[in-house]
Structures are given as C-alpha cells and as structure tokens.
C-alpha cells in the first residue's frame, strides 16, 4: 500500500449544519454535493474530505442504526502568521463554530494555535508554526 490517504470521510449528525458551516460560512466549494446524503470537498491535491450523513454512514459500515462517533481526532489547517490564526478562528466562529482554545501559544514546538469545533463536533486546529511549511505541491516540510 502506498503511503497516501485520498478520502477522509466523517459521520455527520447534521449534514445541513456542516454544509452551512463549510460552504456558506467558510466559502468552500463542494466537489460533489448529494443533498441529504454526503458532501465532498477537495482539500489538497489528491485528497478529499467528505461529510456523510451519520445514519447513512452507519448503514454503509454495516453497524445498523448505531451512529459512530469521531473521537480523539483533530483536523489541522496551517496558516502563515499569528494574525491569520486569529482571523480564521474568528471566521470559523462567525460561521457557527465554537472556540475550544482561543488563539494562544501552544505547549510545545513554537506553535501559535486555536482549536475550533464545527457544528457537528469536528475539531479543527488552526495553527502557525514557523518551523513548518507547505510547498505549492502540497508537500509538508517539518523541522
């Protein structure tokens, strides 16, 4: 298996809230939007993030009516400076997100970050780390 992930699919209790947050609130453009079922977003070259209505997600997994929960997962978005961390945390809040950790110095690594939960409980870390960079082709440089 190649070291790649092409799809990240998250069970979403309220698909309409997810759509409002990402499309209307943050201005994301869906790659494919199937009302009442799933919405896909191209988030990087070769990578799609999908929000799948929870009951249908459970059915697809074969778990019956039990709705799986996301636990112990954050999605991260790196930005160019501390002001961009503040601005994006504010934009996510205005779009319906909830700030869990306001913009602040991180506990390690020289990171300045905020944690914001979307309307369905997905936690985003918005971060600036001067030691990390993302190339134009999407390659992440740590160090």
PDB file of C-alpha atoms in Angstrom:
ATOM      1  CA  UNK A   1       0.000   0.000   0.000  1.00  0.00           C
ATOM      2  CA  UNK A   2       1.316   3.443  -0.910  1.00  0.00           C
ATOM      3  CA  UNK A   3       1.645   5.963   1.927  1.00  0.00           C
ATOM      4  CA  UNK A   4      -1.359   8.039   0.865  1.00  0.00           C
ATOM      5  CA  UNK A   5      -4.854   8.939   2.027  1.00  0.00           C
ATOM      6  CA  UNK A   6      -7.269  10.050  -0.687  1.00  0.00           C
ATOM      7  CA  UNK A   7     -10.567  10.294   1.194  1.00  0.00           C
ATOM      8  CA  UNK A   8     -11.332  11.314   4.763  1.00  0.00           C
ATOM      9  CA  UNK A   9     -14.993  10.632   5.498  1.00  0.00           C
ATOM     10  CA  UNK A  10     -16.610  11.863   8.702  1.00  0.00           C
ATOM     11  CA  UNK A  11     -20.023  10.827  10.001  1.00  0.00           C
ATOM     12  CA  UNK A  12     -22.118  13.962  10.397  1.00  0.00           C
ATOM     13  CA  UNK A  13     -25.220  14.127  12.588  1.00  0.00           C
ATOM     14  CA  UNK A  14     -26.419  17.319  10.874  1.00  0.00           C
ATOM     15  CA  UNK A  15     -25.380  17.427   7.226  1.00  0.00           C
ATOM     16  CA  UNK A  16     -27.145  20.748   6.643  1.00  0.00           C
ATOM     17  CA  UNK A  17     -25.209  22.355   9.511  1.00  0.00           C
ATOM     18  CA  UNK A  18     -21.976  21.026   8.015  1.00  0.00           C
ATOM     19  CA  UNK A  19     -22.925  22.413   4.601  1.00  0.00           C
ATOM     20  CA  UNK A  20     -23.772  25.840   6.078  1.00  0.00           C
ATOM     21  CA  UNK A  21     -20.520  25.945   8.059  1.00  0.00           C
ATOM     22  CA  UNK A  22     -18.180  24.949   5.230  1.00  0.00           C
ATOM     23  CA  UNK A  23     -19.963  26.296   2.131  1.00  0.00           C
ATOM     24  CA  UNK A  24     -21.802  29.379   3.352  1.00  0.00           C
ATOM     25  CA  UNK A  25     -19.642  30.214   6.373  1.00  0.00           C
ATOM     26  CA  UNK A  26     -16.123  29.430   5.143  1.00  0.00           C
ATOM     27  CA  UNK A  27     -16.708  29.726   1.395  1.00  0.00           C
ATOM     28  CA  UNK A  28     -15.613  26.204   0.453  1.00  0.00           C
ATOM     29  CA  UNK A  29     -16.701  24.849  -2.933  1.00  0.00           C
ATOM     30  CA  UNK A  30     -18.107  21.295  -2.966  1.00  0.00           C
ATOM     31  CA  UNK A  31     -16.501  18.819  -5.314  1.00  0.00           C
ATOM     32  CA  UNK A  32     -19.779  16.852  -5.202  1.00  0.00           C
ATOM     33  CA  UNK A  33     -22.860  17.555  -3.118  1.00  0.00           C
ATOM     34  CA  UNK A  34     -25.618  14.955  -2.742  1.00  0.00           C
ATOM     35  CA  UNK A  35     -28.373  16.619  -0.640  1.00  0.00           C
ATOM     36  CA  UNK A  36     -29.395  14.569   2.370  1.00  0.00           C
ATOM     37  CA  UNK A  37     -26.501  12.156   1.904  1.00  0.00           C
ATOM     38  CA  UNK A  38     -22.933  13.474   1.547  1.00  0.00           C
ATOM     39  CA  UNK A  39     -20.843  16.471   0.548  1.00  0.00           C
ATOM     40  CA  UNK A  40     -17.256  16.199  -0.737  1.00  0.00           C
ATOM     41  CA  UNK A  41     -14.566  18.909  -0.685  1.00  0.00           C
ATOM     42  CA  UNK A  42     -11.217  18.815  -2.460  1.00  0.00           C
ATOM     43  CA  UNK A  43      -8.879  19.840   0.390  1.00  0.00           C
ATOM     44  CA  UNK A  44      -5.476  19.160  -1.176  1.00  0.00           C
ATOM     45  CA  UNK A  45      -4.057  17.623  -4.334  1.00  0.00           C
ATOM     46  CA  UNK A  46      -5.342  14.058  -4.319  1.00  0.00           C
ATOM     47  CA  UNK A  47      -7.239  14.439  -1.031  1.00  0.00           C
ATOM     48  CA  UNK A  48     -10.986  14.783  -0.471  1.00  0.00           C
ATOM     49  CA  UNK A  49     -12.775  15.469   2.829  1.00  0.00           C
ATOM     50  CA  UNK A  50     -16.352  14.171   2.954  1.00  0.00           C
ATOM     51  CA  UNK A  51     -19.172  14.729   5.429  1.00  0.00           C
ATOM     52  CA  UNK A  52     -21.567  11.756   5.282  1.00  0.00           C
ATOM     53  CA  UNK A  53     -24.981  11.846   6.989  1.00  0.00           C
ATOM     54  CA  UNK A  54     -24.445   9.748  10.144  1.00  0.00           C
ATOM     55  CA  UNK A  55     -27.271   7.214   9.773  1.00  0.00           C
ATOM     56  CA  UNK A  56     -26.287   6.505   6.179  1.00  0.00           C
ATOM     57  CA  UNK A  57     -22.638   6.338   7.216  1.00  0.00           C
ATOM     58  CA  UNK A  58     -23.537   3.702   9.832  1.00  0.00           C
ATOM     59  CA  UNK A  59     -25.557   1.774   7.242  1.00  0.00           C
ATOM     60  CA  UNK A  60     -22.601   1.902   4.848  1.00  0.00           C
ATOM     61  CA  UNK A  61     -20.363   0.477   7.603  1.00  0.00           C
ATOM     62  CA  UNK A  62     -22.919  -2.221   8.394  1.00  0.00           C
ATOM     63  CA  UNK A  63     -23.320  -1.093  12.014  1.00  0.00           C
ATOM     64  CA  UNK A  64     -27.092  -0.784  11.830  1.00  0.00           C
ATOM     65  CA  UNK A  65     -28.692   2.305  13.346  1.00  0.00           C
ATOM     66  CA  UNK A  66     -25.740   2.949  15.690  1.00  0.00           C
ATOM     67  CA  UNK A  67     -24.105   6.235  14.782  1.00  0.00           C
ATOM     68  CA  UNK A  68     -20.328   6.118  15.058  1.00  0.00           C
ATOM     69  CA  UNK A  69     -18.674   8.993  16.891  1.00  0.00           C
ATOM     70  CA  UNK A  70     -15.437  10.722  15.984  1.00  0.00           C
ATOM     71  CA  UNK A  71     -13.117  10.701  18.980  1.00  0.00           C
ATOM     72  CA  UNK A  72      -9.545  11.762  19.534  1.00  0.00           C
ATOM     73  CA  UNK A  73      -9.197  13.351  16.100  1.00  0.00           C
ATOM     74  CA  UNK A  74      -8.390  16.881  15.024  1.00  0.00           C
ATOM     75  CA  UNK A  75      -8.044  18.274  11.542  1.00  0.00           C
ATOM     76  CA  UNK A  76      -5.331  20.904  11.190  1.00  0.00           C
ATOM     77  CA  UNK A  77      -5.031  23.923   8.950  1.00  0.00           C
ATOM     78  CA  UNK A  78      -1.712  25.759   8.938  1.00  0.00           C
ATOM     79  CA  UNK A  79      -1.542  29.468   8.179  1.00  0.00           C
ATOM     80  CA  UNK A  80       1.246  31.952   7.511  1.00  0.00           C
ATOM     81  CA  UNK A  81       1.235  34.008  10.695  1.00  0.00           C
ATOM     82  CA  UNK A  82      -0.374  34.618  14.092  1.00  0.00           C
ATOM     83  CA  UNK A  83      -2.811  37.211  12.745  1.00  0.00           C
ATOM     84  CA  UNK A  84      -4.098  34.627  10.266  1.00  0.00           C
ATOM     85  CA  UNK A  85      -4.745  32.223  13.176  1.00  0.00           C
ATOM     86  CA  UNK A  86      -6.846  34.899  14.898  1.00  0.00           C
ATOM     87  CA  UNK A  87      -8.684  35.851  11.700  1.00  0.00           C
ATOM     88  CA  UNK A  88      -9.559  32.254  10.778  1.00  0.00           C
ATOM     89  CA  UNK A  89     -10.696  31.397  14.312  1.00  0.00           C
ATOM     90  CA  UNK A  90     -12.964  34.467  14.158  1.00  0.00           C
ATOM     91  CA  UNK A  91     -14.302  33.451  10.724  1.00  0.00           C
ATOM     92  CA  UNK A  92     -14.998  29.909  11.927  1.00  0.00           C
ATOM     93  CA  UNK A  93     -16.834  31.287  14.957  1.00  0.00           C
ATOM     94  CA  UNK A  94     -18.906  33.587  12.748  1.00  0.00           C
ATOM     95  CA  UNK A  95     -19.744  30.552  10.573  1.00  0.00           C
ATOM     96  CA  UNK A  96     -21.183  28.693  13.571  1.00  0.00           C
ATOM     97  CA  UNK A  97     -18.099  27.093  15.118  1.00  0.00           C
ATOM     98  CA  UNK A  98     -17.257  27.085  18.817  1.00  0.00           C
ATOM     99  CA  UNK A  99     -13.827  28.133  20.069  1.00  0.00           C
ATOM    100  CA  UNK A 100     -12.407  25.475  22.398  1.00  0.00           C
ATOM    101  CA  UNK A 101      -8.991  27.113  22.777  1.00  0.00           C
ATOM    102  CA  UNK A 102      -8.630  30.772  21.827  1.00  0.00           C
ATOM    103  CA  UNK A 103      -5.544  31.770  19.830  1.00  0.00           C
ATOM    104  CA  UNK A 104      -2.553  31.221  22.107  1.00  0.00           C
ATOM    105  CA  UNK A 105       0.961  29.875  22.385  1.00  0.00           C
ATOM    106  CA  UNK A 106       0.976  26.099  22.138  1.00  0.00           C
ATOM    107  CA  UNK A 107       2.510  23.912  24.827  1.00  0.00           C
ATOM    108  CA  UNK A 108       5.366  22.783  22.575  1.00  0.00           C
ATOM    109  CA  UNK A 109       7.098  23.261  19.247  1.00  0.00           C
ATOM    110  CA  UNK A 110       6.809  27.043  18.915  1.00  0.00           C
ATOM    111  CA  UNK A 111       3.258  26.778  17.577  1.00  0.00           C
ATOM    112  CA  UNK A 112       0.643  29.519  17.947  1.00  0.00           C
ATOM    113  CA  UNK A 113      -2.805  27.994  17.550  1.00  0.00           C
ATOM    114  CA  UNK A 114      -6.541  27.913  18.228  1.00  0.00           C
ATOM    115  CA  UNK A 115      -8.939  24.980  18.409  1.00  0.00           C
ATOM    116  CA  UNK A 116     -12.418  25.417  16.935  1.00  0.00           C
ATOM    117  CA  UNK A 117     -15.220  22.837  16.867  1.00  0.00           C
ATOM    118  CA  UNK A 118     -17.556  22.832  13.858  1.00  0.00           C
ATOM    119  CA  UNK A 119     -21.354  22.437  14.388  1.00  0.00           C
ATOM    120  CA  UNK A 120     -21.057  18.625  14.260  1.00  0.00           C
ATOM    121  CA  UNK A 121     -18.178  18.307  16.710  1.00  0.00           C
ATOM    122  CA  UNK A 122     -15.238  18.121  14.284  1.00  0.00           C
ATOM    123  CA  UNK A 123     -12.308  19.876  15.945  1.00  0.00           C
ATOM    124  CA  UNK A 124     -10.013  21.995  13.804  1.00  0.00           C
ATOM    125  CA  UNK A 125      -6.607  23.212  14.911  1.00  0.00           C
ATOM    126  CA  UNK A 126      -5.741  26.471  13.188  1.00  0.00           C
ATOM    127  CA  UNK A 127      -2.006  26.908  13.612  1.00  0.00           C
ATOM    128  CA  UNK A 128       1.044  28.905  12.719  1.00  0.00           C
ATOM    129  CA  UNK A 129       4.337  27.131  13.244  1.00  0.00           C
ATOM    130  CA  UNK A 130       7.337  28.990  11.827  1.00  0.00           C
ATOM    131  CA  UNK A 131       9.270  25.702  11.685  1.00  0.00           C
ATOM    132  CA  UNK A 132       6.751  24.053   9.321  1.00  0.00           C
ATOM    133  CA  UNK A 133       5.843  24.886   5.769  1.00  0.00           C
ATOM    134  CA  UNK A 134       3.638  23.578   2.992  1.00  0.00           C
ATOM    135  CA  UNK A 135       5.031  23.677  -0.551  1.00  0.00           C
ATOM    136  CA  UNK A 136       2.920  24.680  -3.547  1.00  0.00           C
ATOM    137  CA  UNK A 137       2.558  20.993  -4.486  1.00  0.00           C
ATOM    138  CA  UNK A 138       1.177  20.197  -1.003  1.00  0.00           C
ATOM    139  CA  UNK A 139       4.347  18.663   0.440  1.00  0.00           C
ATOM    140  CA  UNK A 140       4.573  19.360   4.173  1.00  0.00           C
ATOM    141  CA  UNK A 141       8.020  20.239   5.497  1.00  0.00           C
ATOM    142  CA  UNK A 142       8.501  19.580   9.214  1.00  0.00           C
ATOM    143  CA  UNK A 143      11.539  20.745  11.051  1.00  0.00           C
TER     144      UNK A 143
END
